[in-house]
PDB file of C-alpha atoms in Angstrom:
ATOM      1  CA  MET Y 873      60.384 175.092  96.986  1.00  0.00           C
ATOM      2  CA  LYS Y 874      60.298 175.200 100.762  1.00  0.00           C
ATOM      3  CA  ARG Y 875      63.091 172.649 100.957  1.00  0.00           C
ATOM      4  CA  ILE Y 876      65.309 174.772  98.685  1.00  0.00           C
ATOM      5  CA  LEU Y 877      64.584 177.887 100.738  1.00  0.00           C
ATOM      6  CA  LEU Y 878      65.370 175.995 103.985  1.00  0.00           C
ATOM      7  CA  LEU Y 879      68.612 174.634 102.469  1.00  0.00           C
ATOM      8  CA  VAL Y 880      69.707 178.085 101.280  1.00  0.00           C
ATOM      9  CA  SER Y 881      68.886 179.557 104.742  1.00  0.00           C
ATOM     10  CA  LEU Y 882      70.896 176.893 106.569  1.00  0.00           C
ATOM     11  CA  LEU Y 883      73.828 177.356 104.197  1.00  0.00           C
ATOM     12  CA  PHE Y 884      73.754 181.149 104.735  1.00  0.00           C
ATOM     13  CA  LEU Y 885      73.668 180.714 108.523  1.00  0.00           C
ATOM     14  CA  GLY Y 886      76.587 178.292 108.332  1.00  0.00           C
ATOM     15  CA  ILE Y 887      78.631 180.783 106.327  1.00  0.00           C
ATOM     16  CA  LEU Y 888      77.850 183.558 108.788  1.00  0.00           C
ATOM     17  CA  SER Y 889      78.978 181.415 111.756  1.00  0.00           C
ATOM     18  CA  VAL Y 890      82.321 180.681 110.109  1.00  0.00           C
ATOM     19  CA  PHE Y 891      83.033 184.412 109.618  1.00  0.00           C
ATOM     20  CA  ALA Y 892      81.955 185.144 113.191  1.00  0.00           C
ATOM     21  CA  GLN Y 893      84.689 182.860 114.570  1.00  0.00           C
ATOM     22  CA  LYS Y 894      87.616 185.298 114.437  1.00  0.00           C
ATOM     23  CA  GLY Y 895      88.962 185.179 117.961  1.00  0.00           C
ATOM     24  CA  GLU Y 896      91.122 187.704 119.794  1.00  0.00           C
ATOM     25  CA  VAL Y 897      94.664 188.532 118.696  1.00  0.00           C
ATOM     26  CA  VAL Y 898      97.172 189.171 121.508  1.00  0.00           C
ATOM     27  CA  GLU Y 899     100.482 190.543 120.191  1.00  0.00           C
ATOM     28  CA  LYS Y 900     103.474 191.400 122.365  1.00  0.00           C
ATOM     29  CA  GLN Y 901     106.884 192.708 121.521  1.00  0.00           C
ATOM     30  CA  VAL Y 902     109.514 190.674 123.411  1.00  0.00           C
ATOM     31  CA  LYS Y 903     112.115 192.933 125.069  1.00  0.00           C
ATOM     32  CA  PHE Y 904     114.775 191.556 127.344  1.00  0.00           C
ATOM     33  CA  ALA Y 905     115.644 193.379 130.526  1.00  0.00           C
ATOM     34  CA  LYS Y 906     119.009 195.125 130.360  1.00  0.00           C
ATOM     35  CA  GLY Y 907     121.862 192.631 130.750  1.00  0.00           C
ATOM     36  CA  THR Y 908     119.629 189.552 130.135  1.00  0.00           C
ATOM     37  CA  THR Y 909     119.185 187.302 127.158  1.00  0.00           C
ATOM     38  CA  SER Y 910     115.976 185.474 128.166  1.00  0.00           C
ATOM     39  CA  ILE Y 911     112.451 186.126 129.316  1.00  0.00           C
ATOM     40  CA  ILE Y 912     109.466 184.089 130.520  1.00  0.00           C
ATOM     41  CA  VAL Y 913     105.983 185.002 129.216  1.00  0.00           C
ATOM     42  CA  ARG Y 914     102.833 183.527 130.638  1.00  0.00           C
ATOM     43  CA  GLY Y 915      99.267 183.496 129.404  1.00  0.00           C
ATOM     44  CA  LEU Y 916      96.042 181.657 128.694  1.00  0.00           C
ATOM     45  CA  VAL Y 917      94.575 181.008 125.311  1.00  0.00           C
ATOM     46  CA  ARG Y 918      90.890 181.115 126.177  1.00  0.00           C
ATOM     47  CA  ASP Y 919      89.499 180.230 122.763  1.00  0.00           C
ATOM     48  CA  ARG Y 920      91.136 178.113 120.016  1.00  0.00           C
ATOM     49  CA  PHE Y 921      90.387 180.907 117.566  1.00  0.00           C
ATOM     50  CA  ASP Y 922      92.560 183.296 119.600  1.00  0.00           C
ATOM     51  CA  SER Y 923      96.113 184.113 118.511  1.00  0.00           C
ATOM     52  CA  HIS Y 924      98.988 184.797 120.944  1.00  0.00           C
ATOM     53  CA  ILE Y 925     101.939 186.167 119.034  1.00  0.00           C
ATOM     54  CA  PHE Y 926     105.318 187.174 120.476  1.00  0.00           C
ATOM     55  CA  GLN Y 927     107.551 189.285 118.224  1.00  0.00           C
ATOM     56  CA  LEU Y 928     111.327 189.823 118.623  1.00  0.00           C
ATOM     57  CA  LYS Y 929     114.221 191.235 116.682  1.00  0.00           C
ATOM     58  CA  ALA Y 930     117.253 189.040 116.287  1.00  0.00           C
ATOM     59  CA  LYS Y 931     120.402 188.817 114.154  1.00  0.00           C
ATOM     60  CA  VAL Y 932     121.729 186.182 111.757  1.00  0.00           C
ATOM     61  CA  GLY Y 933     123.890 183.596 113.547  1.00  0.00           C
ATOM     62  CA  GLN Y 934     122.282 184.118 116.958  1.00  0.00           C
ATOM     63  CA  THR Y 935     120.636 181.097 118.583  1.00  0.00           C
ATOM     64  CA  LEU Y 936     116.966 181.290 119.471  1.00  0.00           C
ATOM     65  CA  SER Y 937     115.782 178.898 122.173  1.00  0.00           C
ATOM     66  CA  VAL Y 938     112.062 178.621 122.820  1.00  0.00           C
ATOM     67  CA  LYS Y 939     110.357 176.274 125.295  1.00  0.00           C
ATOM     68  CA  MET Y 940     106.616 176.070 126.074  1.00  0.00           C
ATOM     69  CA  ILE Y 941     105.259 174.462 129.234  1.00  0.00           C
ATOM     70  CA  SER Y 942     101.561 173.731 129.562  1.00  0.00           C
ATOM     71  CA  SER Y 943      99.427 171.381 131.656  1.00  0.00           C
ATOM     72  CA  ARG Y 944      97.598 170.484 128.466  1.00  0.00           C
ATOM     73  CA  PRO Y 945      98.950 167.771 126.110  1.00  0.00           C
ATOM     74  CA  ILE Y 946     100.916 168.738 122.966  1.00  0.00           C
ATOM     75  CA  LYS Y 947      97.992 167.600 120.794  1.00  0.00           C
ATOM     76  CA  ASP Y 948      96.018 170.562 122.245  1.00  0.00           C
ATOM     77  CA  ALA Y 949      98.634 173.312 121.693  1.00  0.00           C
ATOM     78  CA  TYR Y 950     102.145 173.777 120.351  1.00  0.00           C
ATOM     79  CA  LEU Y 951     104.542 176.499 119.283  1.00  0.00           C
ATOM     80  CA  CYS Y 952     105.347 177.858 115.824  1.00  0.00           C
ATOM     81  CA  VAL Y 953     108.254 180.128 114.919  1.00  0.00           C
ATOM     82  CA  ASN Y 954     108.049 182.241 111.752  1.00  0.00           C
ATOM     83  CA  TYR Y 955     111.274 183.645 110.279  1.00  0.00           C
ATOM     84  CA  PRO Y 956     111.567 187.006 108.556  1.00  0.00           C
ATOM     85  CA  LEU Y 957     110.785 186.717 104.837  1.00  0.00           C
ATOM     86  CA  ASN Y 958     113.640 185.356 102.768  1.00  0.00           C
ATOM     87  CA  ASP Y 959     115.172 187.084  99.689  1.00  0.00           C
ATOM     88  CA  THR Y 960     112.436 185.687  97.406  1.00  0.00           C
ATOM     89  CA  GLY Y 961     109.674 186.825  99.732  1.00  0.00           C
ATOM     90  CA  LYS Y 962     108.884 183.314 100.956  1.00  0.00           C
ATOM     91  CA  ASN Y 963     107.664 182.799 104.519  1.00  0.00           C
ATOM     92  CA  GLU Y 964     109.528 180.075 106.401  1.00  0.00           C
ATOM     93  CA  GLY Y 965     109.291 178.641 109.891  1.00  0.00           C
ATOM     94  CA  VAL Y 966     108.931 175.620 112.143  1.00  0.00           C
ATOM     95  CA  CYS Y 967     105.817 174.274 113.825  1.00  0.00           C
ATOM     96  CA  GLU Y 968     104.262 171.430 115.845  1.00  0.00           C
ATOM     97  CA  LYS Y 969     106.665 171.134 118.824  1.00  0.00           C
ATOM     98  CA  ARG Y 970     107.004 172.780 122.148  1.00  0.00           C
ATOM     99  CA  GLN Y 971     110.733 173.295 122.131  1.00  0.00           C
ATOM    100  CA  TYR Y 972     113.137 174.678 119.532  1.00  0.00           C
ATOM    101  CA  LYS Y 973     116.804 175.628 119.419  1.00  0.00           C
ATOM    102  CA  ILE Y 974     117.459 177.384 116.131  1.00  0.00           C
ATOM    103  CA  LYS Y 975     120.550 179.060 114.691  1.00  0.00           C
ATOM    104  CA  LEU Y 976     118.938 182.061 113.008  1.00  0.00           C
ATOM    105  CA  PRO Y 977     119.345 182.141 109.241  1.00  0.00           C
ATOM    106  CA  ARG Y 978     118.867 185.923 108.827  1.00  0.00           C
ATOM    107  CA  SER Y 979     118.391 189.160 110.743  1.00  0.00           C
ATOM    108  CA  GLY Y 980     114.951 190.630 111.261  1.00  0.00           C
ATOM    109  CA  ASP Y 981     111.619 190.169 113.014  1.00  0.00           C
ATOM    110  CA  TYR Y 982     110.808 186.682 114.269  1.00  0.00           C
ATOM    111  CA  GLN Y 983     107.362 185.641 115.496  1.00  0.00           C
ATOM    112  CA  ILE Y 984     106.599 182.990 118.040  1.00  0.00           C
ATOM    113  CA  TYR Y 985     102.991 181.985 118.320  1.00  0.00           C
ATOM    114  CA  ILE Y 986     100.814 179.323 119.892  1.00  0.00           C
ATOM    115  CA  GLU Y 987      98.778 177.079 117.690  1.00  0.00           C
ATOM    116  CA  ALA Y 988      95.824 176.076 119.928  1.00  0.00           C
ATOM    117  CA  ILE Y 989      93.581 173.227 118.923  1.00  0.00           C
ATOM    118  CA  ARG Y 990      91.420 173.404 122.106  1.00  0.00           C
ATOM    119  CA  ASP Y 991      90.115 176.161 124.403  1.00  0.00           C
ATOM    120  CA  ASN Y 992      91.605 177.215 127.753  1.00  0.00           C
ATOM    121  CA  ILE Y 993      95.301 176.505 127.214  1.00  0.00           C
ATOM    122  CA  PRO Y 994      97.510 177.851 130.053  1.00  0.00           C
ATOM    123  CA  TYR Y 995     101.143 178.335 129.082  1.00  0.00           C
ATOM    124  CA  SER Y 996     104.578 179.537 130.083  1.00  0.00           C
ATOM    125  CA  ILE Y 997     107.141 180.208 127.370  1.00  0.00           C
ATOM    126  CA  THR Y 998     110.832 180.749 127.930  1.00  0.00           C
ATOM    127  CA  ILE Y 999     112.450 182.705 125.114  1.00  0.00           C
ATOM    128  CA  SER Y1000     116.227 183.123 124.860  1.00  0.00           C
ATOM    129  CA  VAL Y1001     118.430 184.718 122.233  1.00  0.00           C
ATOM    130  CA  LYS Y1002     122.238 184.412 122.505  1.00  0.00           C
TER     131      LYS Y1002
END
């Protein structure tokens, strides 16, 4: 009986620790300075459970160029780009690289975010829409 109680207690503590690992969400709207088509954003993902998300509005046919520079290897962090939902409500995007050049398939809100596998990831991201 003690073993069962101990096992249930350990399982409960494990479940609690999973739910406690939420991380911080940092969201920024990307706005280009007047007369420019690109911007550089810098930051640090302190915890792999953190989310750094950059949102921008763009139009169909424009070209989105995104490049991430970090002192950490690509296996530790990379970029993902989520497209606006398509006509059927499906979410599409690209992931697992540090550089993209994409002719945009539709107008709307695009999200660029960092997928961090490790803690303490410094980064610089150049974002351009033409």
